Structures are given as C-alpha cells and as structure tokens.
PDB file of C-alpha atoms in Angstrom:
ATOM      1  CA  UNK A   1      -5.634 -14.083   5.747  1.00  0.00           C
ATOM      2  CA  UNK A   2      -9.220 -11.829   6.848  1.00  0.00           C
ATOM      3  CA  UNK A   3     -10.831  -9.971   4.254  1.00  0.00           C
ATOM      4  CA  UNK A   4     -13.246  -7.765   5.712  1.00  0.00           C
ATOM      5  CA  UNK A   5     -16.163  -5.972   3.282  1.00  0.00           C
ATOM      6  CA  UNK A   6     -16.456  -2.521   4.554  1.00  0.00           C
ATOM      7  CA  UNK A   7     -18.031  -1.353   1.630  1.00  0.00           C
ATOM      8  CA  UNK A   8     -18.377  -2.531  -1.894  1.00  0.00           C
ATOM      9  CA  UNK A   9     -21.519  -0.973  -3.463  1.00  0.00           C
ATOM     10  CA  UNK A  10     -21.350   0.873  -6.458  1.00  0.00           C
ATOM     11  CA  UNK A  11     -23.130   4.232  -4.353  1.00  0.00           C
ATOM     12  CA  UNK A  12     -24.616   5.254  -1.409  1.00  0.00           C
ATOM     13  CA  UNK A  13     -27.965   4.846   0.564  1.00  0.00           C
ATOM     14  CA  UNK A  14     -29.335   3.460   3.463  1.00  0.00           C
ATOM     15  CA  UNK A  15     -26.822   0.374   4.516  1.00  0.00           C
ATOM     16  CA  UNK A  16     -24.958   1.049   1.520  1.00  0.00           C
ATOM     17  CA  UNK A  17     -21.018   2.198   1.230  1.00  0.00           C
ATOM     18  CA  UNK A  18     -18.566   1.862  -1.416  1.00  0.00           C
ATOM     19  CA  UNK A  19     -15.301   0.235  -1.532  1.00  0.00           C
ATOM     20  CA  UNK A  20     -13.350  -0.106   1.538  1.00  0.00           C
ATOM     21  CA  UNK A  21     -11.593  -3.669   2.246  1.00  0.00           C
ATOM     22  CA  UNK A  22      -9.501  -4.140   5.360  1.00  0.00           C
ATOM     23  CA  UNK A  23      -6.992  -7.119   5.505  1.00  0.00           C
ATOM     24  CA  UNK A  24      -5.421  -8.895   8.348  1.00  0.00           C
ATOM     25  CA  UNK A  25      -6.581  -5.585  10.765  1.00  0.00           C
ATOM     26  CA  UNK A  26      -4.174  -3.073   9.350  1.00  0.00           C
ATOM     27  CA  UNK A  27      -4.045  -3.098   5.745  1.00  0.00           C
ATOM     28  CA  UNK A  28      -6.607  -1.095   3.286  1.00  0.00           C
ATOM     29  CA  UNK A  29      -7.663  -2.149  -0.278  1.00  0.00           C
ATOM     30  CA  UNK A  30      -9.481   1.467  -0.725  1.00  0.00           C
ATOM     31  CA  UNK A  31     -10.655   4.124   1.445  1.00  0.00           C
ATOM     32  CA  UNK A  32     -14.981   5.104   0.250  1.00  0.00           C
ATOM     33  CA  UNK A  33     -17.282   5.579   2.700  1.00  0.00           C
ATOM     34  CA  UNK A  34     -16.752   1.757   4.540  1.00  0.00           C
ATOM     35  CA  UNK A  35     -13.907   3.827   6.664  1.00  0.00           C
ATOM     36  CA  UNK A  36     -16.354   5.203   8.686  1.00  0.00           C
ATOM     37  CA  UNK A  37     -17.332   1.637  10.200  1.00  0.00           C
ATOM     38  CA  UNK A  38     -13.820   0.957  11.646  1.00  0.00           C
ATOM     39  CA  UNK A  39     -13.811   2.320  15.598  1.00  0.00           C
ATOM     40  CA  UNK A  40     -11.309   4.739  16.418  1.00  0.00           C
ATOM     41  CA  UNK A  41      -9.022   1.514  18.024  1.00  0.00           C
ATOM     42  CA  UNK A  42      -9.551   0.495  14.305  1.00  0.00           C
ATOM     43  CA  UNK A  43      -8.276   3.403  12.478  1.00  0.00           C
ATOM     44  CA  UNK A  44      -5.353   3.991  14.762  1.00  0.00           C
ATOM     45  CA  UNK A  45      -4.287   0.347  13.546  1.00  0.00           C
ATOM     46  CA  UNK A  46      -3.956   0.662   9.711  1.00  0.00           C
ATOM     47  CA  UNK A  47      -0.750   0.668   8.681  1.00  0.00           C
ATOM     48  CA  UNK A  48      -1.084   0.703   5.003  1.00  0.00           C
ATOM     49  CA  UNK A  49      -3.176   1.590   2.152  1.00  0.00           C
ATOM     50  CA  UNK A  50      -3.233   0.644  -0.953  1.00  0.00           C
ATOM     51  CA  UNK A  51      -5.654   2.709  -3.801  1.00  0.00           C
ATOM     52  CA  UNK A  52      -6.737   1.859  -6.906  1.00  0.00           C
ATOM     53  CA  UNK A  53      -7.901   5.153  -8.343  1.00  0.00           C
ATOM     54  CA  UNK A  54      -8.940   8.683  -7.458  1.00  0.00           C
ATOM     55  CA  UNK A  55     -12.917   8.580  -8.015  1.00  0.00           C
ATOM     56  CA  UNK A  56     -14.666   9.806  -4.727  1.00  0.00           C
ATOM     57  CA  UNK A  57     -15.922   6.627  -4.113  1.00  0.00           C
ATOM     58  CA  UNK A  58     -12.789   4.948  -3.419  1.00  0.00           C
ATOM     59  CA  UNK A  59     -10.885   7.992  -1.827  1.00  0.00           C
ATOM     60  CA  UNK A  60     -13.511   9.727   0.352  1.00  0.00           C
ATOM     61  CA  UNK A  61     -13.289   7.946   3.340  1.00  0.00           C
ATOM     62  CA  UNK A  62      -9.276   8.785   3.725  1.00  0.00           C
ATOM     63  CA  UNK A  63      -8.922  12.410   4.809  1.00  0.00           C
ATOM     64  CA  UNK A  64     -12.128  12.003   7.415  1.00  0.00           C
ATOM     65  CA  UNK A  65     -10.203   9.556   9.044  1.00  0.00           C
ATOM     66  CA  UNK A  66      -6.760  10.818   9.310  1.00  0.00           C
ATOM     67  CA  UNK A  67      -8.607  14.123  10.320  1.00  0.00           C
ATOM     68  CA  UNK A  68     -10.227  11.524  13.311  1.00  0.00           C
ATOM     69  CA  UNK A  69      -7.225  10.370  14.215  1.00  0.00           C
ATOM     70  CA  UNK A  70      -4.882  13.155  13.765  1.00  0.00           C
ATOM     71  CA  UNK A  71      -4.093  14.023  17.338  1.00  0.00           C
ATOM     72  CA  UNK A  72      -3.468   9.927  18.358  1.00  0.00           C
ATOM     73  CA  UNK A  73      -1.418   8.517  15.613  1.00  0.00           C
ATOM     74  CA  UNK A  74       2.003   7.392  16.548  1.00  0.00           C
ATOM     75  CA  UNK A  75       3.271   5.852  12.903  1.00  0.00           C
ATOM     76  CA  UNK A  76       2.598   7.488   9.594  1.00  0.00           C
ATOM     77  CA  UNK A  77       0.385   5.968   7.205  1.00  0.00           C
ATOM     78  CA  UNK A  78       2.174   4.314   4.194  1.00  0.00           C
ATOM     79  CA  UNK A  79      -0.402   5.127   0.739  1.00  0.00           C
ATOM     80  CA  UNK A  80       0.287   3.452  -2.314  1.00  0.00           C
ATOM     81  CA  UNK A  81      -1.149   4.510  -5.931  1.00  0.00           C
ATOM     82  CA  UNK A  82      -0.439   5.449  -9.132  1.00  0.00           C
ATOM     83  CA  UNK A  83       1.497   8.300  -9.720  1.00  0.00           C
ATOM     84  CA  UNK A  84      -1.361  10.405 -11.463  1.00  0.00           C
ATOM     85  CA  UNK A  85      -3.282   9.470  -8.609  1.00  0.00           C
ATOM     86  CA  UNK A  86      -1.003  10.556  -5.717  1.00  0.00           C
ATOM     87  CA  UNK A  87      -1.144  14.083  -7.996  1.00  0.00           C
ATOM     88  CA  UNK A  88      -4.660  14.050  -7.722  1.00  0.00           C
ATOM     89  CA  UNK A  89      -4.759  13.678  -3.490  1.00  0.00           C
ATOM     90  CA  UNK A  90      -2.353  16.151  -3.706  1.00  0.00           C
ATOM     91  CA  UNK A  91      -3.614  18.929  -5.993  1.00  0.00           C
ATOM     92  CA  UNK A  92      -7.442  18.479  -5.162  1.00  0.00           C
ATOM     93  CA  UNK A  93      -8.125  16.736  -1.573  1.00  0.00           C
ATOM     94  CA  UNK A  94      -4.660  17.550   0.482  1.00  0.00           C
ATOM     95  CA  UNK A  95      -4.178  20.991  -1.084  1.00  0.00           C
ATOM     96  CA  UNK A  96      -5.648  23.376   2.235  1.00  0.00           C
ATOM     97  CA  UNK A  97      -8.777  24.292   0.124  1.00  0.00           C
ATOM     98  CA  UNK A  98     -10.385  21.199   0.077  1.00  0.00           C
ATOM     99  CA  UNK A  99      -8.301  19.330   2.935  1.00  0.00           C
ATOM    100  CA  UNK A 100      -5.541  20.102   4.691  1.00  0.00           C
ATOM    101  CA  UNK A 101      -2.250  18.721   3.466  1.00  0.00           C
ATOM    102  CA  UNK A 102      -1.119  15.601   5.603  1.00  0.00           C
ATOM    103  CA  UNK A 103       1.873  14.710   4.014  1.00  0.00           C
ATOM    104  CA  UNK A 104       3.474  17.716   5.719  1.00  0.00           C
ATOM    105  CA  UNK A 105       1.360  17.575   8.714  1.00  0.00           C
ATOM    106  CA  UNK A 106       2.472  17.374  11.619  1.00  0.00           C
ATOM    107  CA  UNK A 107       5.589  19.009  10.302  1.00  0.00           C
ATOM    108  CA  UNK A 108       8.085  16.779  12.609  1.00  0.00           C
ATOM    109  CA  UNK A 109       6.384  13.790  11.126  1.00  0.00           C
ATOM    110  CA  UNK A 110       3.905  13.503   9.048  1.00  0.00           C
ATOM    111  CA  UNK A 111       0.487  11.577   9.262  1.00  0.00           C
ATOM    112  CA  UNK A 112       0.947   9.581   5.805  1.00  0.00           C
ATOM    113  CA  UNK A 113       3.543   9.024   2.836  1.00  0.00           C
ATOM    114  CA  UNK A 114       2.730   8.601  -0.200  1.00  0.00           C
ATOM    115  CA  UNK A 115       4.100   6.516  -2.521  1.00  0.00           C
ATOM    116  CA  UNK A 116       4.150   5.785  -6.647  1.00  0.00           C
ATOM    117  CA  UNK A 117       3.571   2.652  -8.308  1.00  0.00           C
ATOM    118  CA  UNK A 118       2.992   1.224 -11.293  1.00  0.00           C
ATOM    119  CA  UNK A 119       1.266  -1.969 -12.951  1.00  0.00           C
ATOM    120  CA  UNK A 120       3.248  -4.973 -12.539  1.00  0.00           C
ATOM    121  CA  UNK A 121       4.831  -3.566  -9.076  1.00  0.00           C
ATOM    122  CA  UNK A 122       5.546  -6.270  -6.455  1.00  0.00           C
ATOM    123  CA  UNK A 123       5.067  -4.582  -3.023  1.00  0.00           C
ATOM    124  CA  UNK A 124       5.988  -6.277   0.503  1.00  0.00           C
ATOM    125  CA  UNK A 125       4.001  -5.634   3.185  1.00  0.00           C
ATOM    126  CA  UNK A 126       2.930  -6.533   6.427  1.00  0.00           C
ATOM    127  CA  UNK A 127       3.940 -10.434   5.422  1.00  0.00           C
ATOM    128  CA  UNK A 128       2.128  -9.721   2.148  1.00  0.00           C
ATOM    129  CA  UNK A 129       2.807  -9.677  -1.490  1.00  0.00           C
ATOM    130  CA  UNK A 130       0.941  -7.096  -3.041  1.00  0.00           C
ATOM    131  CA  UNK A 131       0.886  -7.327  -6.716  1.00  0.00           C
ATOM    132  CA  UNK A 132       0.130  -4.295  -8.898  1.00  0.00           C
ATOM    133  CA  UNK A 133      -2.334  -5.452 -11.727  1.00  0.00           C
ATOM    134  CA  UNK A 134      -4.168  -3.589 -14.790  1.00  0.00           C
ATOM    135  CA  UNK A 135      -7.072  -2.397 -15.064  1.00  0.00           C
ATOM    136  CA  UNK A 136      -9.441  -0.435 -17.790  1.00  0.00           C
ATOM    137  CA  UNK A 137     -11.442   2.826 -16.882  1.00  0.00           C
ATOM    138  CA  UNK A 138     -12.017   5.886 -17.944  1.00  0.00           C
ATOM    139  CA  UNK A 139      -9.287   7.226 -14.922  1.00  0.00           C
ATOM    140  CA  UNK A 140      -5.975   5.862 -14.351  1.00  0.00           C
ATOM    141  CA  UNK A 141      -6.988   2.522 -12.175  1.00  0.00           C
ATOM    142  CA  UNK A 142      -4.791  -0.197 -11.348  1.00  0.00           C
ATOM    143  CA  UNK A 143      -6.391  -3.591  -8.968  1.00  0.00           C
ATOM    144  CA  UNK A 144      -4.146  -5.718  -6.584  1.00  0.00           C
ATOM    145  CA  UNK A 145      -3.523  -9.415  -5.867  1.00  0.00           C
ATOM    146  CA  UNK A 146      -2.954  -9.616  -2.555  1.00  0.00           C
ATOM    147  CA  UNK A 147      -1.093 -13.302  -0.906  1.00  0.00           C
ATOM    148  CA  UNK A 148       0.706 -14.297   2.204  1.00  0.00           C
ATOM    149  CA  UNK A 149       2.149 -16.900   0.908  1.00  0.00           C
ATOM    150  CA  UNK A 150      -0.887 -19.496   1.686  1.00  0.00           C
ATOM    151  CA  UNK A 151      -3.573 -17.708   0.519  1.00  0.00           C
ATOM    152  CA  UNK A 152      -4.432 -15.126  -1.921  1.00  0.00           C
ATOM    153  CA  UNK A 153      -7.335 -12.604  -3.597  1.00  0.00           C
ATOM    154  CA  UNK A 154      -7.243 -10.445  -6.909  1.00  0.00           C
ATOM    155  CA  UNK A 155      -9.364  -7.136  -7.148  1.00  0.00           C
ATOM    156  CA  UNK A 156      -9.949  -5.717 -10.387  1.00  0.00           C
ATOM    157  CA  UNK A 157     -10.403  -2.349  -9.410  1.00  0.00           C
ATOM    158  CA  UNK A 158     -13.432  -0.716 -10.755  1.00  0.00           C
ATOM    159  CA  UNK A 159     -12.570  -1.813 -14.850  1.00  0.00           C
ATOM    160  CA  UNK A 160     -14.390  -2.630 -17.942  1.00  0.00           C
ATOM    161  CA  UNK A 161     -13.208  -5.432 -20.661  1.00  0.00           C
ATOM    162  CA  UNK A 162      -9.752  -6.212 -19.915  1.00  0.00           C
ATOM    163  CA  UNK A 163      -7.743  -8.516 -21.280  1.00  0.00           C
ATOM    164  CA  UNK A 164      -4.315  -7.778 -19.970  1.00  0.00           C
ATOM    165  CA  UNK A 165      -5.184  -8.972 -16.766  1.00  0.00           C
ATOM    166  CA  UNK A 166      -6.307 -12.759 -17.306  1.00  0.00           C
ATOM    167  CA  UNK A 167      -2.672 -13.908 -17.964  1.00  0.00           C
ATOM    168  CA  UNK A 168      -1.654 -12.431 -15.105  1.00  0.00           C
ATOM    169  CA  UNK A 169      -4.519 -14.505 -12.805  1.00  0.00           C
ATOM    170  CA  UNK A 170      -3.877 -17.742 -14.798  1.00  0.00           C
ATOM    171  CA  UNK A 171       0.011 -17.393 -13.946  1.00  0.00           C
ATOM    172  CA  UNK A 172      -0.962 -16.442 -10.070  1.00  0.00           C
ATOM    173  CA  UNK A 173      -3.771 -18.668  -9.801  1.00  0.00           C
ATOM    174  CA  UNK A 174      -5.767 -16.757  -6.843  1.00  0.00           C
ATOM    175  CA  UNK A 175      -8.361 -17.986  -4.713  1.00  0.00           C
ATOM    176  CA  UNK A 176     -10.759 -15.567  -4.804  1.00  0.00           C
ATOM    177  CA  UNK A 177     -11.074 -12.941  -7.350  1.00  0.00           C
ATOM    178  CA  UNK A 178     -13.303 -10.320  -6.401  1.00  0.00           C
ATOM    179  CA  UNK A 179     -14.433  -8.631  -9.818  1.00  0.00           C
ATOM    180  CA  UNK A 180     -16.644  -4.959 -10.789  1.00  0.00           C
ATOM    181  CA  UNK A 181     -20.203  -5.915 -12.116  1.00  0.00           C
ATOM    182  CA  UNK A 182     -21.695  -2.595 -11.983  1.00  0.00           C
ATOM    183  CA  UNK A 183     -24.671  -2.889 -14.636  1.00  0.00           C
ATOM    184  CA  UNK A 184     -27.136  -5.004 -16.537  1.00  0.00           C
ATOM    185  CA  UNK A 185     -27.026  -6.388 -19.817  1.00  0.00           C
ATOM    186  CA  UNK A 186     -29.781  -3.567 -20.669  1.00  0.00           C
ATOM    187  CA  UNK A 187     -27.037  -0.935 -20.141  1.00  0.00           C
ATOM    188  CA  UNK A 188     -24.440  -2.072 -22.682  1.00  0.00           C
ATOM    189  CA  UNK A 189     -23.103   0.896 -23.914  1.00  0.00           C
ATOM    190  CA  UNK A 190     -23.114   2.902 -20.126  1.00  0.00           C
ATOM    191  CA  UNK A 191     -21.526  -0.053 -18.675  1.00  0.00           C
ATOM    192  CA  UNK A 192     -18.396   0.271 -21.927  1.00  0.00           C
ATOM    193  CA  UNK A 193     -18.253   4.633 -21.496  1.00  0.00           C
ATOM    194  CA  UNK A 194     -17.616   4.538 -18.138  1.00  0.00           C
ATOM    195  CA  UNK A 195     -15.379   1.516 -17.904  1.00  0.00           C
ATOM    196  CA  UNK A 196     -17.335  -0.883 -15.784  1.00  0.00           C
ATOM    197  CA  UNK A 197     -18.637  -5.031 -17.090  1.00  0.00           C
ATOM    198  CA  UNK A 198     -22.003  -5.795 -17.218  1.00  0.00           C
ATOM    199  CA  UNK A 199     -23.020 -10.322 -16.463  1.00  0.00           C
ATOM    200  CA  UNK A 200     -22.418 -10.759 -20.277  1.00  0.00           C
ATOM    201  CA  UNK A 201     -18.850  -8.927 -20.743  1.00  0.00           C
ATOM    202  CA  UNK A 202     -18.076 -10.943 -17.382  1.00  0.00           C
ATOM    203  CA  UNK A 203     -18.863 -13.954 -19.241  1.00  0.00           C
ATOM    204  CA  UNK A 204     -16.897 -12.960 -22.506  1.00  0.00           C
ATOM    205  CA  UNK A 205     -13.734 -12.118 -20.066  1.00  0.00           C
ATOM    206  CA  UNK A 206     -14.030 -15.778 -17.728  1.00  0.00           C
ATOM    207  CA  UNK A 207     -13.564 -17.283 -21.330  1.00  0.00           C
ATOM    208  CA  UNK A 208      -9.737 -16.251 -20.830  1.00  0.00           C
ATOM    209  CA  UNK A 209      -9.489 -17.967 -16.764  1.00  0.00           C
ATOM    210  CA  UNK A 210      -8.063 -21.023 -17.120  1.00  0.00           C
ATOM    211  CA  UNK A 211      -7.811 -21.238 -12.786  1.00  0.00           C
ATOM    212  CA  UNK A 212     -11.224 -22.130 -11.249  1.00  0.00           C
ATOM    213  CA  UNK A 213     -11.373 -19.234  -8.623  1.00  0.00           C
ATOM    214  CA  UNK A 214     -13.819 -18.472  -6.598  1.00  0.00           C
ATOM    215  CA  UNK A 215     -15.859 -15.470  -8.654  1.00  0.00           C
ATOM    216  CA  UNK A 216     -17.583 -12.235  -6.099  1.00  0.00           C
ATOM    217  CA  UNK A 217     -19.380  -9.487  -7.845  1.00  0.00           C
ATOM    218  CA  UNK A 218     -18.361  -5.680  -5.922  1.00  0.00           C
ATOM    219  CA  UNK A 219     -19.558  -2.731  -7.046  1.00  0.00           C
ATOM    220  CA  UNK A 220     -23.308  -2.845  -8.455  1.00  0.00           C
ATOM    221  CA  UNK A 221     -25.384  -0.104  -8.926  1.00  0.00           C
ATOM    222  CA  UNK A 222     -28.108   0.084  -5.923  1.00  0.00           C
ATOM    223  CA  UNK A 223     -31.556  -0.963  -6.751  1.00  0.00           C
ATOM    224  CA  UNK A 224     -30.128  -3.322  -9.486  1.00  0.00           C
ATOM    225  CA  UNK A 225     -27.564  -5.724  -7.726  1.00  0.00           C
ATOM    226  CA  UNK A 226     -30.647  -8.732  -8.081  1.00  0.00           C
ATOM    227  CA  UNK A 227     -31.370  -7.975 -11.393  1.00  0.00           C
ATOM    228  CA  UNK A 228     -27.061  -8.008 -12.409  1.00  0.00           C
ATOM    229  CA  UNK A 229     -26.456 -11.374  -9.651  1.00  0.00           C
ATOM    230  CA  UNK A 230     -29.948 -13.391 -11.946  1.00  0.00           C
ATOM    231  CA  UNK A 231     -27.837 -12.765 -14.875  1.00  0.00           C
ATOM    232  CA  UNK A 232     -24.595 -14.204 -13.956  1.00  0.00           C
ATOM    233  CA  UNK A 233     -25.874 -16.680 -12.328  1.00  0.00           C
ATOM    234  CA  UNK A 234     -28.258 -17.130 -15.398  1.00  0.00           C
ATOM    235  CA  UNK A 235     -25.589 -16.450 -18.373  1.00  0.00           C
ATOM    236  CA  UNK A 236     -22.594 -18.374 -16.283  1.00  0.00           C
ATOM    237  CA  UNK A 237     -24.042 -21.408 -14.863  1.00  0.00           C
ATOM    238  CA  UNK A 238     -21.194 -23.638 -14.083  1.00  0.00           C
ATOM    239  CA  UNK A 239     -19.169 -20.853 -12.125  1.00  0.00           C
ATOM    240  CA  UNK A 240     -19.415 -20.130  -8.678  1.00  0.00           C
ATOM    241  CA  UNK A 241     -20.960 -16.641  -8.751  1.00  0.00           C
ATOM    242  CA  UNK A 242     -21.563 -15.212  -5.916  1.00  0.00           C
ATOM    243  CA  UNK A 243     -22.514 -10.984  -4.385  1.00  0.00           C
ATOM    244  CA  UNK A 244     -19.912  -9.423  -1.987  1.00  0.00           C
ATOM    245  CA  UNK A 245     -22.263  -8.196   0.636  1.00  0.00           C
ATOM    246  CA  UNK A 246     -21.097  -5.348   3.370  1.00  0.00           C
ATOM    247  CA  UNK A 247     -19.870  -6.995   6.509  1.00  0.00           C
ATOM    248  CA  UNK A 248     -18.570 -10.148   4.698  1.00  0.00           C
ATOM    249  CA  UNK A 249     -15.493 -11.623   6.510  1.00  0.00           C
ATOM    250  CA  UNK A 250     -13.879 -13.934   4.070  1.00  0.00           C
ATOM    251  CA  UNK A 251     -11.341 -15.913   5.530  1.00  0.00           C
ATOM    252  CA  UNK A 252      -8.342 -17.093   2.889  1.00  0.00           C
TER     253      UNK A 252
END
C-alpha cells in the first residue's frame, strides 16, 4: 500500500498545505489544500474519499477540484463522512451560494455521492478495509485505519486526549499511526479548547499502546513544528517519533 503526503501542516504558507493523503492512486484520506498538487490525470483517478471533519482545512481542496474536473469525469466520486458533516457540505459549500451543488450535478449523473457513517463503521473499498475510528474535537471528527490485508495505517483525525481510541489500535495493531501534534507544551490550555495534543498529552496517551507502531506527527502549527518534534523526541525517548513532511511516500 502508497501513502502519499499531500499536505499535512496545521496552515498555510509558502510550501505549506494541510491535510490531503492519497492511497494506492485513487483513494483520499482528506481533501485541504494538498488537492491542488495532484495533475488533472490525477484527479480524474480518485475514486473515493474519505473525510474526517468539516473544518476548511480538511474540506477546501474538494469543490476546486470537482469544479477542475467537472467536464471529464466519467464515474462519480464516492464521499464518506459523518452524517453532521455531509449536512455541513451540503448546507454551506454545495448549496449554489458558496458552491454549486454536485450531488445533483450533472443531473443524469452526478459528480459525487455522499455517504453517512459512523464510528466503528467497517467500509470496503478499492481492496481496502477502512475502519471508522473516534476521535475528540471541538467538531464532529472521526480518523480511519486504513489495511489491505498486508499492511495497514491509523489517522487520528485532527483530536485532542482520547482514550476511546487506544483499544481500538491495540486490537488492530497498525503499522503506522499517523497522529495530530499541533502545539507545544507552552500552549496547554489552546492545545485542550480546540481539541488538538501537544508532545506531553502525546506521551500521557502512548501510555495506553501496547503495539509498537511506528509514531508520525501531522498537523503542527507553522513556525513551531521544530520546537513540538525536540519535545517528543525529548519527552518520549524510546519511541520512534518521527515529522510527516509534504511529499512523503510511505510505502506499507
């Protein structure tokens, strides 16, 4: 299994763009601003998307591109999400105001479908097992574990403490689990408002892995992703801690 790392920074700037992961060619973990790095061939390819929540970050990339390939696609785009977040594409991006509405565009066939689920969903596609898996922020967010059978990744979604999901990864025993570090130790109480860890609440929540995966930070705030990756590395020194970077391709 390919993991690409469109994007995985917790903003914007030069180099910078936030989560977008593309699997095997076709699938999507996300949709931020890494979309705009596929080529048009690339686009035209997915298949699948799968969304953990509704913040711009992670949704902004998804009506520029089926807007870019609107007049090309041949098979609609399956979209998978919570519920309250396939009411927020539809009420506030797909609602003709803001964007217009592709699920009923073209009207013979429209250019995606979207579809509900909930934590603890088992999905099948493309070969994969796509597991739906909790997660703790301020807006309904869920992550995915993601295996073909060989080989598999968990991502937490963007989420703060949460201890509903370490069962879960001790019982599927991933590979890789690629985890939100947003802020430093110095920003305690930010990092617990607005549901993201900081190195030290990453330490508290390893305390419940029993499975030795591989650890990769996503998500930290520009102009402080040193500062956060010292103090992992410093507070957690027998792990194997190590940044996702943009243009990673991590093969499973």
């Amino acid at each position: 299994m390919k993991l690409e790392i469109l994007g995985c920074s917790g903003g914007i700037g030069h180099g910078l763009k936030t989560t977008t992961f593309l699997v095997d060619d076709s699938l999507l973990v996300d949709a931020g601003t890494g979309v705009e790095l596929l080529k048009m061939d690339q686009m035209l390819a997915i298949k699948d998307i799968v969304i953990t929540h509704a913040h711009l970050d992670h949704i902004i990339g998804l009506p520029l591109m089926l807007a870019t390939i609107y007049d090309q696609h041949k098979t609609p785009i399956d979209i998978y999400a919570l519920p309250e977040v396939v009411e927020a594409l539809k009420t506030h991006i797909f609602n003709w105001t803001i964007w217009p509405d592709y699920t009923c565009l073209p009207e013979d066939k429209p250019i995606i479908n979207l579809h509900s689920v909930n934590v603890g969903d088992q999905l099948s596609l493309q070969g994969k097992t796509i597991e739906v898996i909790p997660a703790e922020h301020p807006s309904p967010t869920v992550g995915y574990l993601v295996s073909d059978g060989k080989a598999s990744f968990a991502f937490s979604g963007d989420t703060g403490i949460n201890n509903a999901l370490w069962p879960i990864l001790n019982t599927k025993k991933p590979d890789l689990l690629i985890i939100d570090v947003s802020f430093t130790d110095e920003v305690d109480e930010l990092a617990r408002l607005s549901g993201h860890l900081t190195p030290s609440h990453l330490a508290s929540q390893l305390e419940l892995l029993s499975h030795p995966a591989r650890v990769m930070i996503t998500h930290l705030k520009p102009g402080f992703e040193d500062t956060i990756m010292q103090q992992c590395r410093q507070i957690l020194p027998s792990w194997q801690i190590d940044r996702l970077h943009h243009g990673d391709i991590i093969n499973l």
